[in-house]
XYZ file of C-alpha atoms in Angstrom:
684
model
C 131.559 59.341 117.741
C 130.501 60.298 114.887
C 133.109 62.444 112.292
C 135.990 63.053 115.250
C 137.234 66.037 112.821
C 133.919 67.585 112.074
C 132.927 67.124 115.831
C 132.629 70.916 116.724
C 130.231 71.353 114.107
C 127.274 70.769 115.949
C 128.273 72.961 119.068
C 128.991 75.914 116.672
C 125.390 75.884 115.501
C 124.132 74.814 119.180
C 125.747 78.229 120.001
C 124.121 80.112 116.761
C 120.461 78.858 117.850
C 121.400 79.773 121.242
C 122.365 83.688 120.148
C 119.347 84.114 117.785
C 116.753 82.556 120.246
C 118.014 84.935 122.960
C 117.361 88.314 120.460
C 113.897 86.243 119.858
C 114.646 85.974 116.089
C 116.207 84.160 113.559
C 117.931 86.729 111.479
C 116.489 85.009 108.233
C 119.114 82.230 108.374
C 118.181 78.102 108.016
C 120.200 76.479 110.608
C 121.029 73.050 109.992
C 118.686 70.933 112.513
C 116.630 67.789 112.545
C 113.215 68.194 113.502
C 111.634 65.001 115.028
C 107.770 64.949 113.155
C 105.198 62.168 114.298
C 102.003 61.153 115.470
C 100.503 61.241 119.212
C 101.291 58.221 121.127
C 104.271 56.994 118.071
C 106.724 57.303 120.321
C 108.874 60.363 119.807
C 109.561 61.331 123.478
C 110.536 57.962 124.625
C 113.035 58.012 121.518
C 113.940 61.171 123.243
C 114.483 59.821 126.892
C 115.989 56.819 125.925
C 119.090 59.130 123.823
C 119.481 60.953 127.467
C 119.059 58.195 129.322
C 116.546 59.720 131.621
C 113.131 60.533 132.348
C 112.568 64.473 132.002
C 109.533 64.698 129.571
C 106.334 65.624 130.344
C 103.544 62.953 129.947
C 100.239 63.203 130.142
C 96.527 63.079 128.005
C 96.009 65.803 125.423
C 99.486 67.146 123.394
C 102.235 66.362 125.381
C 105.004 69.005 123.538
C 102.671 72.139 122.947
C 105.850 74.312 122.252
C 108.701 73.013 119.730
C 111.536 71.902 122.735
C 115.430 72.517 120.472
C 117.233 70.009 122.582
C 121.287 70.289 122.391
C 123.214 66.957 123.599
C 126.515 67.434 124.686
C 129.017 65.017 125.175
C 130.675 65.504 128.845
C 132.134 64.264 131.771
C 129.229 65.662 134.124
C 125.514 65.221 134.012
C 123.599 68.129 134.251
C 120.750 70.368 132.618
C 120.621 73.720 131.630
C 117.430 76.459 129.644
C 118.515 79.495 127.765
C 115.364 80.898 129.768
C 116.991 79.965 133.552
C 120.923 80.963 132.609
C 123.286 79.785 134.898
C 121.200 77.848 136.957
C 122.183 73.796 136.744
C 119.618 71.188 136.926
C 121.052 67.883 138.333
C 117.192 66.022 139.209
C 115.646 65.723 135.828
C 112.103 65.798 137.553
C 112.809 69.168 137.848
C 113.552 69.158 134.205
C 110.505 67.922 133.511
C 108.703 70.780 135.721
C 110.646 73.317 134.452
C 109.410 72.459 130.822
C 105.816 72.066 132.204
C 105.573 75.371 133.861
C 107.470 77.370 130.956
C 104.990 75.875 128.676
C 102.077 76.726 130.575
C 103.464 79.965 130.896
C 102.923 80.898 127.427
C 100.309 78.917 125.947
C 98.131 78.670 129.408
C 96.747 75.678 130.432
C 94.434 75.098 128.013
C 96.772 72.708 126.316
C 96.953 75.498 123.750
C 100.291 75.345 121.429
C 102.570 78.340 120.752
C 105.417 78.415 118.246
C 107.982 79.666 121.026
C 110.625 77.169 121.268
C 112.151 75.935 124.386
C 115.836 75.184 124.706
C 117.030 72.687 126.754
C 120.889 71.824 126.977
C 121.707 68.516 128.258
C 125.585 67.617 129.219
C 126.301 63.898 129.563
C 128.842 61.167 129.471
C 126.100 58.851 128.114
C 125.495 61.014 124.745
C 126.492 62.086 121.081
C 127.018 65.741 120.290
C 123.479 66.174 118.628
C 120.410 69.051 118.318
C 117.249 67.797 117.762
C 114.110 69.794 117.699
C 110.749 67.866 119.329
C 107.485 68.856 117.359
C 104.400 68.865 118.999
C 102.318 65.271 118.203
C 99.595 65.701 114.989
C 96.255 65.198 116.493
C 92.920 65.086 115.542
C 90.441 65.799 117.521
C 90.910 68.901 120.030
C 91.451 67.967 123.685
C 89.696 70.041 126.515
C 89.608 73.447 125.772
C 91.655 73.603 122.613
C 90.320 75.758 119.801
C 89.024 73.478 117.088
C 91.497 74.338 114.501
C 93.993 72.722 116.518
C 94.867 69.967 114.078
C 95.486 72.982 111.546
C 97.661 74.486 113.881
C 100.098 71.999 114.666
C 100.171 71.409 110.971
C 101.270 74.496 109.948
C 103.782 75.165 112.768
C 105.396 71.542 111.907
C 105.766 72.717 107.873
C 107.112 75.887 109.239
C 109.896 73.817 110.509
C 110.144 70.999 108.170
C 110.109 73.155 104.578
C 113.794 74.502 105.341
C 116.130 72.564 103.129
C 118.448 72.604 105.897
C 116.076 70.807 108.344
C 116.071 67.042 108.432
C 112.958 65.664 109.377
C 113.150 62.394 111.554
C 109.489 61.133 110.703
C 108.739 58.318 113.802
C 106.304 55.697 113.145
C 104.705 53.230 115.139
C 105.277 49.359 113.470
C 101.922 48.454 114.694
C 100.238 50.771 112.130
C 99.924 50.642 108.820
C 102.672 52.818 107.046
C 101.124 53.895 104.297
C 98.793 55.886 107.270
C 101.679 57.413 108.550
C 101.290 61.080 109.514
C 104.979 61.885 110.074
C 105.744 60.259 106.403
C 102.849 61.924 104.685
C 103.987 66.108 106.055
C 107.974 64.761 104.969
C 106.552 63.506 101.684
C 105.208 66.805 101.176
C 108.333 69.133 101.609
C 110.764 66.332 100.644
C 108.822 64.229 98.013
C 112.034 62.767 96.980
C 113.321 61.217 100.649
C 116.034 62.964 100.498
C 116.405 64.519 104.085
C 113.752 61.951 105.717
C 114.972 60.001 108.212
C 112.646 56.919 108.950
C 112.474 55.832 113.018
C 110.090 52.554 113.413
C 108.911 52.135 117.434
C 106.567 49.827 119.079
C 108.121 46.817 117.182
C 107.572 44.565 119.519
C 103.552 45.257 119.497
C 103.030 43.905 116.109
C 100.356 41.286 115.658
C 102.034 38.165 115.621
C 103.715 35.972 112.678
C 104.155 39.943 110.874
C 107.068 42.039 110.850
C 108.650 45.443 109.660
C 111.077 43.561 107.955
C 110.658 44.772 104.374
C 110.333 48.525 105.966
C 113.462 48.566 107.756
C 115.520 47.366 104.803
C 113.930 50.211 102.854
C 112.339 48.241 100.243
C 108.332 49.357 100.923
C 108.507 53.239 101.108
C 112.219 53.534 100.489
C 113.875 57.059 101.780
C 117.496 58.547 101.051
C 118.660 58.182 104.432
C 116.769 54.861 105.423
C 115.212 53.419 108.513
C 116.037 52.415 112.089
C 113.934 50.696 114.692
C 113.358 50.921 118.015
C 111.938 49.547 120.978
C 110.859 51.751 123.596
C 109.492 51.132 127.266
C 105.469 50.329 127.468
C 103.581 52.935 129.330
C 103.466 49.891 132.273
C 107.577 50.542 131.765
C 107.282 54.313 132.210
C 104.715 53.996 134.919
C 106.691 51.229 136.785
C 109.857 53.278 136.793
C 111.605 51.030 134.281
C 116.041 51.936 133.983
C 116.843 53.206 130.389
C 119.691 51.146 130.820
C 117.849 48.033 130.919
C 115.494 48.895 128.581
C 118.090 49.283 125.978
C 119.893 46.245 126.768
C 115.944 44.174 126.875
C 115.977 46.440 123.024
C 119.521 45.144 122.019
C 118.742 41.289 123.045
C 115.327 41.765 120.897
C 116.789 42.588 117.871
C 119.660 39.714 117.993
C 116.943 36.985 119.051
C 114.124 37.919 116.340
C 113.999 36.190 113.403
C 113.052 38.808 111.147
C 115.600 41.345 112.223
C 118.858 39.298 113.327
C 120.366 39.653 110.241
C 120.561 43.603 110.415
C 120.531 43.703 114.366
C 123.519 45.587 114.521
C 122.003 48.502 112.438
C 119.339 48.887 114.706
C 118.413 50.380 117.808
C 118.723 53.719 120.044
C 122.217 53.594 120.335
C 122.694 53.057 116.360
C 119.865 55.191 115.709
C 122.072 58.083 117.772
C 124.999 57.083 116.045
C 123.265 58.008 113.044
C 121.885 61.293 113.429
C 124.745 62.436 114.724
C 126.938 61.270 111.703
C 123.675 62.539 109.275
C 123.600 66.213 111.042
C 127.797 66.397 111.013
C 127.555 65.709 107.167
C 124.741 67.654 106.398
C 125.792 70.456 108.580
C 128.941 70.197 106.608
C 127.301 70.190 103.284
C 125.217 73.168 104.231
C 128.326 75.387 105.059
C 129.418 77.197 102.142
C 125.883 78.384 101.322
C 125.088 79.118 104.887
C 128.883 81.283 105.338
C 127.806 83.214 102.024
C 124.213 84.149 103.237
C 125.887 85.065 106.709
C 128.439 87.029 104.574
C 125.830 89.014 102.956
C 123.747 89.798 106.053
C 127.118 91.430 107.711
C 127.913 93.053 105.193
C 124.609 94.667 105.339
C 124.684 95.173 108.657
C 127.797 96.787 108.606
C 126.462 99.186 106.239
C 123.421 100.074 108.351
C 125.668 100.520 111.500
C 127.911 102.614 109.878
C 125.462 105.038 109.825
C 125.760 105.237 113.574
C 129.185 105.031 114.351
C 129.453 108.702 114.973
C 125.831 108.116 116.748
C 125.672 110.492 119.975
C 122.216 110.670 121.536
C 122.398 113.836 123.225
C 123.219 115.734 119.236
C 120.336 117.850 118.544
C 121.010 118.168 114.628
C 120.004 114.117 114.973
C 116.969 114.286 117.082
C 115.492 117.009 114.505
C 116.229 114.730 111.034
C 114.465 111.433 113.408
C 112.069 114.217 113.678
C 111.148 115.008 110.220
C 112.229 111.614 109.071
C 108.868 110.444 111.145
C 106.900 113.414 110.152
C 108.038 113.036 106.473
C 107.257 108.851 106.938
C 103.541 110.042 108.296
C 102.775 112.156 105.458
C 103.930 109.114 103.093
C 101.519 106.628 104.687
C 98.655 109.102 104.869
C 99.035 109.781 100.938
C 99.104 105.945 100.272
C 96.368 105.150 102.004
C 94.098 107.280 100.340
C 95.520 107.546 96.903
C 95.949 103.632 97.076
C 99.412 101.550 96.107
C 100.084 100.935 99.777
C 103.097 99.371 100.586
C 100.646 97.558 102.875
C 97.662 96.204 101.256
C 94.699 95.515 103.851
C 93.069 92.248 102.479
C 90.397 92.252 105.398
C 88.531 94.939 104.949
C 88.208 98.106 103.308
C 90.459 101.572 104.508
C 91.591 104.792 103.159
C 90.382 106.180 100.074
C 89.014 102.943 99.021
C 86.872 103.347 101.845
C 86.172 107.396 100.900
C 85.550 106.119 97.118
C 82.591 103.915 98.578
C 81.040 106.808 100.341
C 81.271 108.700 97.013
C 79.390 106.428 94.736
C 77.105 103.901 96.799
C 76.876 105.663 100.176
C 75.991 108.923 99.431
C 73.957 108.178 95.917
C 71.533 106.349 98.477
C 71.064 108.890 101.181
C 69.983 111.031 98.426
C 67.197 108.642 97.436
C 65.821 108.749 100.614
C 65.071 112.057 100.668
C 62.772 111.094 97.639
C 59.189 111.991 98.173
C 57.030 109.041 98.280
C 54.933 108.894 95.236
C 51.473 108.855 96.730
C 53.336 111.677 98.825
C 54.074 113.791 96.242
C 50.921 113.762 94.252
C 49.193 114.981 97.249
C 51.237 117.941 97.878
C 51.191 119.090 93.755
C 47.369 118.440 93.765
C 47.389 120.554 97.583
C 49.489 123.494 95.589
C 47.655 123.686 92.385
C 44.614 124.483 94.697
C 46.453 126.965 96.646
C 48.112 128.614 93.619
C 44.179 128.933 91.765
C 42.447 129.951 94.950
C 38.735 131.165 94.867
C 39.145 130.384 90.672
C 38.853 126.914 88.769
C 42.255 127.537 86.569
C 42.228 126.193 83.010
C 46.047 125.789 82.797
C 48.697 123.861 84.897
C 50.342 126.589 87.036
C 54.583 127.137 86.774
C 54.548 128.042 90.504
C 53.418 124.823 91.528
C 56.382 122.930 89.638
C 58.370 125.294 91.083
C 57.672 125.404 94.928
C 57.958 121.650 94.708
C 61.312 121.392 93.471
C 62.458 123.804 95.575
C 60.673 121.934 98.306
C 62.847 118.741 97.338
C 66.078 120.558 96.441
C 65.960 121.625 100.219
C 66.145 118.149 100.996
C 69.008 117.509 99.469
C 71.332 119.662 102.126
C 71.192 116.753 104.932
C 72.769 113.989 102.818
C 75.040 116.265 101.471
C 76.497 117.121 104.779
C 76.350 113.726 105.612
C 78.584 112.913 103.253
C 81.207 115.457 104.571
C 81.205 114.012 107.986
C 81.253 110.137 106.798
C 84.833 111.428 105.097
C 85.853 113.055 107.601
C 85.323 110.305 110.277
C 87.099 108.296 107.501
C 90.258 110.853 107.305
C 90.598 110.650 111.362
C 90.642 106.859 110.952
C 93.646 107.021 108.317
C 95.311 109.190 110.685
C 95.050 107.067 113.524
C 96.000 103.817 111.675
C 99.269 106.150 110.050
C 100.287 107.068 113.698
C 100.623 103.633 114.814
C 104.380 103.835 113.691
C 104.582 106.770 116.015
C 103.496 104.593 119.020
C 107.294 104.746 120.945
C 107.097 108.710 120.772
C 103.463 108.989 122.770
C 103.809 112.216 122.977
C 104.912 112.672 118.960
C 102.249 110.953 118.435
C 99.513 112.837 120.263
C 100.308 116.047 119.154
C 100.799 114.817 115.517
C 97.112 113.881 115.478
C 95.838 116.874 117.064
C 97.526 119.051 114.689
C 96.434 117.071 111.708
C 92.885 116.155 113.264
C 92.812 120.026 113.964
C 93.327 120.819 110.191
C 90.807 118.297 108.781
C 87.743 119.774 111.063
C 88.909 123.329 109.518
C 88.533 122.217 106.639
C 85.418 120.543 107.605
C 83.856 123.813 107.936
C 84.742 125.175 104.440
C 83.456 122.201 102.642
C 80.503 122.002 104.426
C 79.910 125.880 103.634
C 80.783 124.857 100.048
C 78.347 122.324 99.725
C 74.998 124.166 101.125
C 75.990 126.896 98.776
C 75.577 124.242 95.919
C 72.526 123.579 97.124
C 71.840 127.033 97.535
C 73.164 128.005 93.730
C 70.569 125.312 92.975
C 68.010 127.297 94.313
C 67.952 130.392 93.504
C 67.790 129.660 89.857
C 65.232 126.847 88.565
C 66.455 126.471 85.119
C 63.853 125.034 82.560
C 65.705 125.651 79.947
C 68.367 122.890 80.846
C 68.491 120.817 77.911
C 68.439 117.684 79.582
C 64.901 119.106 80.820
C 61.647 117.281 78.849
C 59.468 120.208 79.036
C 55.527 120.733 79.439
C 55.187 119.337 76.131
C 57.010 115.941 76.359
C 55.619 115.703 79.948
C 52.452 113.569 79.726
C 54.854 111.192 77.306
C 57.170 110.173 79.812
C 55.703 107.559 81.297
C 55.275 105.048 78.251
C 58.973 105.866 77.457
C 60.142 104.967 81.264
C 58.613 101.656 81.082
C 59.627 100.961 77.484
C 63.386 101.502 78.812
C 63.139 99.550 82.025
C 61.784 96.516 80.097
C 64.687 96.606 77.887
C 66.881 96.279 80.436
C 65.856 93.568 82.473
C 68.154 90.964 81.137
C 71.161 93.362 83.210
C 73.155 91.396 85.949
C 73.923 94.296 88.437
C 75.396 92.480 90.914
C 76.405 88.732 92.339
C 77.405 87.535 96.094
C 76.707 85.843 99.119
C 73.730 86.588 101.421
C 72.431 84.639 104.367
C 68.267 84.260 104.688
C 68.148 84.977 108.126
C 64.112 84.462 108.562
C 64.069 80.597 107.757
C 62.404 78.508 110.078
C 64.703 75.803 112.688
C 62.219 73.505 111.332
C 62.863 73.968 108.070
C 66.476 74.160 108.709
C 67.332 77.939 109.522
C 69.357 80.299 108.558
C 71.175 79.158 104.816
C 73.980 81.056 102.918
C 73.049 81.133 99.227
C 74.877 82.737 96.062
C 72.359 86.214 95.170
C 72.039 87.046 91.599
C 70.414 90.729 91.422
C 69.024 92.247 87.810
C 67.012 95.284 86.920
C 64.130 92.977 86.950
C 64.708 89.840 89.360
C 66.178 88.870 92.573
C 67.305 85.129 92.125
C 69.135 82.793 94.406
C 71.351 79.459 94.209
C 72.165 76.303 95.771
C 76.171 77.699 95.167
C 78.001 80.328 92.734
C 78.001 78.078 89.755
C 74.206 78.982 89.683
C 73.348 75.413 88.647
C 70.473 74.842 91.017
C 68.091 77.575 91.452
C 66.389 77.831 94.830
C 64.283 80.928 94.061
C 63.367 83.693 91.942
C 61.966 86.888 92.982
C 60.366 89.732 90.590
C 61.255 93.417 91.709
C 57.697 95.103 91.267
C 56.002 97.055 93.850
C 59.465 95.806 96.264
C 60.929 98.124 99.068
C 63.739 97.921 101.345
C 64.098 98.459 105.335
C 66.599 98.297 108.247
C 66.382 95.706 110.466
C 67.406 96.133 113.604
C 70.859 94.167 114.474
C 69.734 91.226 117.213
C 71.775 90.961 120.739
C 73.372 87.538 119.821
C 73.793 88.135 116.055
C 76.834 89.073 114.643
C 75.461 89.258 111.256
C 73.881 92.665 109.907
C 70.389 92.808 108.173
C 68.435 93.778 105.996
C 64.868 93.275 105.041
C 62.759 93.356 101.469
C 58.862 93.845 101.878
C 56.130 94.185 99.649
C 54.527 97.504 99.244
C 50.997 95.509 98.456
C 51.457 93.669 101.935
C 51.752 90.571 99.938
C 53.909 87.394 100.399
C 57.524 87.891 99.314
C 58.783 84.525 99.850
C 56.565 81.178 100.286
C 54.453 82.218 103.199
C 57.100 84.879 104.835
C 55.826 88.528 104.280
C 59.299 89.715 104.768
C 62.087 88.562 102.999
C 65.711 89.061 105.991
C 69.119 89.053 104.560
C 72.302 88.860 106.314
C 75.641 90.096 105.627
C 79.273 89.596 107.691
C 79.697 93.831 107.786
C 77.163 96.763 107.666
C 79.301 98.013 104.209
C 78.205 94.849 102.267
C 74.483 96.040 103.498
C 75.556 99.422 102.541
C 76.973 98.376 99.014
C 73.615 95.471 98.665
C 71.053 98.246 99.387
C 73.005 100.320 96.640
C 72.574 97.841 93.981
C 69.304 97.127 94.731
C 68.588 100.815 94.074
C 69.923 101.171 90.773
C 67.776 98.423 90.468
C 64.312 100.317 91.527
C 64.028 98.948 95.172
C 63.792 101.947 97.126
C 63.876 102.520 100.896
C 60.808 102.346 102.857
C 60.453 105.943 103.922
C 59.576 106.146 107.650
C 56.428 108.085 107.956
C 54.685 109.683 111.543
C 51.419 108.311 112.789
C 50.134 112.047 112.456
C 51.362 111.779 108.461
C 49.556 108.737 107.983
C 46.107 110.135 109.554
C 46.310 112.893 107.422
C 46.916 110.912 104.411
C 43.426 108.774 105.494
C 41.286 112.003 106.596
C 42.372 113.990 103.189
C 42.444 111.105 100.977
C 40.241 112.653 98.423
C 39.357 111.357 94.596
C 40.830 114.317 92.378
C 38.385 115.391 88.720
C 40.021 114.271 85.721
C 41.400 117.712 85.463
C 43.221 118.617 88.136
C 44.717 114.529 87.676
C 46.580 115.635 84.569
C 47.611 118.540 86.042
C 48.778 116.459 88.819
C 50.795 114.048 86.547
C 51.983 116.758 84.185
C 53.983 118.224 86.991
C 54.895 115.148 88.461
C 56.616 114.189 85.758
C 58.564 117.796 85.453
C 59.579 117.569 88.798
C 61.046 114.049 88.516
C 63.052 115.324 85.158
C 64.471 118.078 87.204
C 65.358 116.810 89.773
C 67.028 113.946 87.836
C 68.985 116.592 87.028
C 69.649 118.332 89.894
C 70.710 114.828 91.327
C 73.413 114.108 88.646
C 74.771 117.674 89.286
C 75.062 116.966 92.913
C 76.054 113.512 92.511
C 79.211 114.933 90.632
C 79.874 118.324 92.333
C 79.406 117.178 96.288
C 82.370 114.260 95.774
C 84.392 116.937 93.405
C 83.787 119.832 95.812
C 85.124 117.501 99.172
C 88.529 116.394 96.969
C 89.537 119.484 96.741
C 88.516 121.245 99.908
C 89.918 118.449 102.302
C 91.259 115.765 100.370
C 93.510 117.573 98.222
C 94.227 120.213 100.521
């Protein structure tokens, strides 16, 4: 019966295991246990059934064990089984035990052969067993069956590793003898977490199915792949025996005769077989519990002291005490405030690794979305020249002027400044939306108190809305200030004398920045025809002069280089079937952009990525397409007249002046709008 002086250890650990399972957690204590690991059809179920002496485990195609089964064997005078989830109900018919395991598995995992890490606790009392606790884990599988997810192999591996990686867990690695031991899934997993083989026990099944003239003697004698705790061979019933309801007692007798009569195993027959395995496991688990007990006790004591300290605060607790309620309310509101500040300022205790949120998203709005929206408001070059020519002619009236009129410059500039109101107000709206999203995320901790959560959200959101109107008023005031006085004495303004030299200087500065890398990242080319392989993902590199893409991020195999001259960006509506967000690049002169394609459609995983790429293209000089109505297009064609050289020079001069002055205004607005929003809304 193993170590008699320590016999009560296994039942004691069983009671702890039941207690932790019933409260739904393990209290961060690694209980000593034996985990059964093996590939599908390795014979794990047969080994466990031989221990009990009864057929009680589900059998069939696919994964048989789909939830961990904590099997507690307890030596007793009578025979029955109990489930932790069916307290007080005794099962004497083991067919009912099988049905209960199947039903409880389907209840949690569904009937689609999925898996779950939530264990089923089964306790079997019998005069034929030794005190022993085993955890039967799902069999390692390679191919999904039925409706199983495609990553079922990884899910099972992760679940097994969750158990066997604990130092307190002994690993029962079950391997069939009719497969190459070097390819054993169970031994490979055990080796990953126990490279010295100190806590792995090897079980070799199906010894009777080996090819004639071969045996597993070297393995069983611990010579081939040595383990500290050695190997034990067993012979289970065949599938034919199971289907024919062959008695397990008869099977155990046949197993004993097999080892006594086999020439390769006769000399070690007393160390082989299911009864010997059960005895060894009982002894090993008892010794293992004894060895881990001191560390286990000290860890338990430390946790008990911590819980006592926490419980001390509630010793005089009265639920109806108003001061308690007030204190709790204040603590929750204070926590909400702290969480909100952390999400905006950064350094949160729970950092999101999936997407941007809170302050990071507002930062992107300020420095990527807002500048992009400003540029979208800029006038098309041809349209701008046409407006300037009309302004000059209308100012001169019936006379032909000799000089370039100041009023034309001022009229065009004011028209451009007014256009900045829309993106500035939109920037406030985007920040408001992100603040409200942040409020909702922070209020999740109050979900136990729905009325408090609702009231907190209402108060904070109404305050944000109140600050919104003030911020918008201030933003519009900033634009009105720019309109009120056109400062042509600004130190950055080029002035009339330098206006004509600006074009050549711009060209020089652009050529010097050609090699500067602006952005790198993965993008999908969406409009490759199916004949040529369909949509593909490439590594893109954007510089001030070109957009190149490579096979991968090592940038060794370049697929294409696209010059940025005459390119523009336009939005593409997301298709119903696609989860990708798409934008396209096209040539303003209607030339092919990429091979025989008029446009280059690029796809990202999120709208944020699209906005970020468009902002980077903007820095490289690739501007968004201007959406023009049919009326304006027809007007342009009918009024497309040729200007005389003198008028052309005046238009060019004012065009350069407007560019120079609007650069000053844009720089100022890009700086002041975020500051205004920060001061009036976020800091407040």
